């Protein structure tokens, strides 16, 4: 019965014909469906439908459903379909203030930030990747500092330096120097654009620098041999091939600037300059569910669009496949006498984007009047003093119980959320890479990626609409720690699951199969083989969300209440109350945690921050 | 100890792709050292993995002894961890986070063997494989050959009745390969296990195996002893696949006018009694007997033919001789230095028992001997 030839083997006459029988079904169940990895995939799918897809869906549907307060005005029962909120946002008398102007402002800021960061960042990216810039190693960390720290830190520094009497409060350095900054310099579009630009410049440096580094020098050589001049090569060969990475950086900056809440809140709101994120924040804090949904939906829409554009460009870039081929190597341009000038420029960028803001923040915390450099103006009272003349905050920040409570909250809330995200990320990795049911894995991958398309503040709005009332097995969560943990966890899932998936992709099946062969069941393989091998990835998968969670503001600003303050929301509360020194002190602490945390993770995992960037 | 039976095993990875293994029937007897041999992508690894339980067949049954471990129609599939087979991966698949000792003891631990006993067993296996001195190292601190031994030790510690090996020697250099080959033979003897061994190196298969299963494109071509496979290839594929120098195959039809070799073979077949259906004739290079053209042919021999020596290539112990028969190229090989030179005209002789006859499907027709005796 051997096919065609060979020694025939006598197979026993089989009892069953090979058509689909109950046995075959049973077999399918045995081999596929009852695989614990399939169950894991299904379990995770349900979990994330509940924690990610559910809230986002509810939020978006809120835009089209009548809410309780508008029952009278629309003449429709609660929950009925309506376009009332859309019309109100776009065509009513208030639409200019709540929708169109914020939209225009957002667009202008985003575009401005992109242009400035490209102009500043692209040359730096080239200097750091393809030249012998003096101090290159140091710069490649120093210039990234602004990205490690929360963007609104720089907004605080800006107010510390440039605010004027328009909003009152503690005088700024400029005022102390006897100069009253004009409004355009102190608030609104210009400072917001500049701060976002400087914050995202590292993005361009990293993405563009990486692309240049992988660029195959042979392509340049080939052109040079054919007699092309340097400029021609740059214009005709390098630039077109680099274009995808530049455009990718642009779309990512656009997506991020769209959802950035803190900077506009600190520098725009005091003079009634709104962007979509702050307009959304106001809608949330005034409990306008319908308007919240419309604004959040708009942000999500633009976010999705920019990511889609980015993915498309990346796919197109992949078609070239010229970068990163075998001949790629580091070819450095000798800057010669320009080295000093270039180094000076890099130093200038570092000083403006990191040194001055941080110095200003730090110095302010030990000055009674900011910016006054007389010996009697210096004090440690804002850190460790008592009996300050202020009404609410009578001790230095280190003696204030609320500060420590917020610190503790930050650590344990963000800590548990990151632990959860890290482990779930690895489990998602296992499910996506190993589950025999491909489709479940695909869905899981996409659902956990969703929060990436939804800026923090809109995601927070989604969480409010989902968990402000009891849903599923959970009671109403608003005002609890739980909503913070879940929201931070879900918000970090794109990174956590990406880390988990790539870790599992790299692992290969062999170690697990070898364990199967010697008799290890599914659970044993998970605990004795997979998790120990993935220890490093797991640490990174926990630490990265932790750092980004610790410094994150826009998500938690909506969800935290005074009782559940985190460091970031506590700092914002201090800003709101005009305690400049105290808020700066808190922000410095956040910066310290973020900075050393990032450096620590890089050491620990021997990875570069740049590896964690990019739009996939 | 058990024998292994694969019945009508079929595996397709996806509906669109061709089947990786098709209607495979194979019986491996107790104590066999079976080699799965075939070109790359023919389904050897897939077959082995189905045996181990790492891949699920899409049809068919697998029996070990009288235990049914897979039956697609019967809804049976014993998971890999319950089959109790030993498997060594081509990549070794050592656990990077465990020392050599922990690697070796892991399986024993799973079987709840007490600590001391575990140690003793591990020590014994490790010393047998001469890796005891590396017990506390991690896999990444070992050379490829040492890792290979650890992989073997890890598998042997559990004393499996059936050992599966997927190209375990392919990552080793020539010398280590020779050593490990001896090692495997010793293991086969000492442990008395049934071994299924995958390789695409026919020399390895010939020297190690007690039986060889030749596969091609997901189908079994022949199962037999190394001798069978070499001397009595079941079809043209096996004949051409096995042998360090390719077999000479002469198709009888095709050209409009018979070429010199075709003409020669036609006369040979007439001598054999003109068996029907013969589509092509093959003979191995060493079957060609070369003699000076003035020497007389022995009476046993088939009709001979004159040829010209084009080139003689010494390969260290053997001499490959490139010949031309009126412009057509064939090869011969001799084990002793030939006393001809390039350009010499010599007599090419063949014996009936060295001929392999294949029909239009490439299937071996019969043994030539009986035909000859009929004459
Ligand atoms: N996981 C898989 N998914 C899809 N197709 C596969 C998979 N594994 C193997 N195949 C296909 O099945 C066929 C047989 O593969 P297999 O690995 O068994 O070959 P092999 O005989 O071991 O080859 P080699 O000597 O190269 O190791 C090949 O065509 C291969 O492409
Ligand atoms: Mg293989």
Short mmCIF file of C-alpha atoms in Angstrom, two decimals, chain A residues 1-7 9-12 14 16-19 21-27 30-32 509-522 524-525 528-530 532-533, chain B residues 5 7-8 23 25-27 49 52-54 56-57 70-77 79-81 85 87 89 91 93 95-98 106-107 110-111 154 158 219-223 234-235 363:
data_model
loop_
_atom_site.label_atom_id
_atom_site.label_comp_id
_atom_site.label_asym_id
_atom_site.label_seq_id
_atom_site.Cartn_x
_atom_site.Cartn_y
_atom_site.Cartn_z
CA UNK A 1 0.00 0.00 0.00
CA UNK A 2 3.00 2.18 -0.13
CA UNK A 3 2.42 4.84 -2.68
CA UNK A 4 3.69 3.73 -6.02
CA UNK A 5 6.64 1.66 -4.98
CA UNK A 6 8.74 0.40 -2.18
CA UNK A 7 8.09 -2.47 0.13
CA UNK A 9 3.15 -2.53 4.05
CA UNK A 10 -0.07 -4.20 4.87
CA UNK A 11 -2.20 -1.70 6.63
CA UNK A 12 -5.14 -3.13 8.53
CA UNK A 14 -9.69 0.64 8.59
CA UNK A 16 -13.85 4.17 9.40
CA UNK A 17 -13.88 5.90 6.09
CA UNK A 18 -11.82 9.06 5.91
CA UNK A 19 -14.75 11.44 5.66
CA UNK A 21 -16.66 11.79 11.39
CA UNK A 22 -17.28 12.50 15.02
CA UNK A 23 -13.82 11.10 15.58
CA UNK A 24 -12.27 13.68 13.31
CA UNK A 25 -14.15 16.41 15.14
CA UNK A 26 -12.92 14.98 18.39
CA UNK A 27 -9.41 14.99 16.99
CA UNK A 30 -8.02 17.46 21.04
CA UNK A 31 -5.29 19.03 18.95
CA UNK A 32 -6.50 22.57 18.45
CA UNK A 509 9.59 27.06 19.60
CA UNK A 510 12.48 24.75 20.32
CA UNK A 511 12.96 25.29 24.06
CA UNK A 512 9.28 24.74 24.71
CA UNK A 513 9.10 21.71 22.48
CA UNK A 514 12.17 20.26 24.15
CA UNK A 515 10.36 20.66 27.45
CA UNK A 516 7.27 18.97 26.05
CA UNK A 517 9.34 16.03 24.98
CA UNK A 518 10.69 15.45 28.48
CA UNK A 519 7.16 15.61 29.81
CA UNK A 520 6.46 19.21 30.79
CA UNK A 521 2.82 20.23 30.54
CA UNK A 522 1.60 23.63 29.41
CA UNK A 524 5.16 23.92 33.58
CA UNK A 525 6.50 25.11 30.24
CA UNK A 528 9.82 26.91 34.10
CA UNK A 529 10.84 27.68 30.54
CA UNK A 530 9.14 30.63 28.89
CA UNK A 532 12.53 32.52 32.99
CA UNK A 533 13.91 32.82 29.47
CA UNK B 5 3.61 1.92 12.85
CA UNK B 7 -0.56 4.19 8.79
CA UNK B 8 -1.78 6.43 5.97
CA UNK B 23 -0.17 8.69 2.62
CA UNK B 25 2.99 3.93 5.69
CA UNK B 26 5.99 2.92 7.65
CA UNK B 27 6.75 0.20 10.12
CA UNK B 49 7.75 15.78 14.54
CA UNK B 52 7.12 13.13 18.59
CA UNK B 53 3.73 14.81 18.87
CA UNK B 54 4.95 18.27 17.99
CA UNK B 56 -0.50 16.84 14.35
CA UNK B 57 -1.15 14.71 11.26
CA UNK B 70 -2.65 9.23 17.03
CA UNK B 71 -5.79 8.41 15.18
CA UNK B 72 -7.36 11.23 13.29
CA UNK B 73 -10.53 9.36 12.50
CA UNK B 74 -10.63 7.86 15.98
CA UNK B 75 -10.20 11.21 17.72
CA UNK B 76 -7.05 10.14 19.52
CA UNK B 77 -4.02 12.32 19.98
CA UNK B 79 0.14 14.96 23.55
CA UNK B 80 3.90 15.08 23.13
CA UNK B 81 4.55 15.34 26.85
CA UNK B 85 9.87 9.58 23.44
CA UNK B 87 14.03 13.77 20.77
CA UNK B 89 16.63 18.87 17.98
CA UNK B 91 19.38 23.26 17.07
CA UNK B 93 17.25 23.53 22.00
CA UNK B 95 17.39 25.80 27.87
CA UNK B 96 19.61 28.85 28.07
CA UNK B 97 18.64 29.76 31.63
CA UNK B 98 19.63 26.39 33.10
CA UNK B 106 14.77 18.83 34.33
CA UNK B 107 12.92 15.85 32.92
CA UNK B 110 9.19 16.39 36.28
CA UNK B 111 8.95 12.69 36.99
CA UNK B 154 19.28 15.41 28.45
CA UNK B 158 15.03 9.70 30.76
CA UNK B 219 6.04 10.33 -0.13
CA UNK B 220 7.92 7.24 0.92
CA UNK B 221 9.95 5.87 -1.97
CA UNK B 222 11.56 2.86 -0.43
CA UNK B 223 12.12 1.22 2.90
CA UNK B 234 12.88 0.65 -5.89
CA UNK B 235 12.64 3.39 -8.43
CA UNK B 363 9.47 2.04 -11.03
#
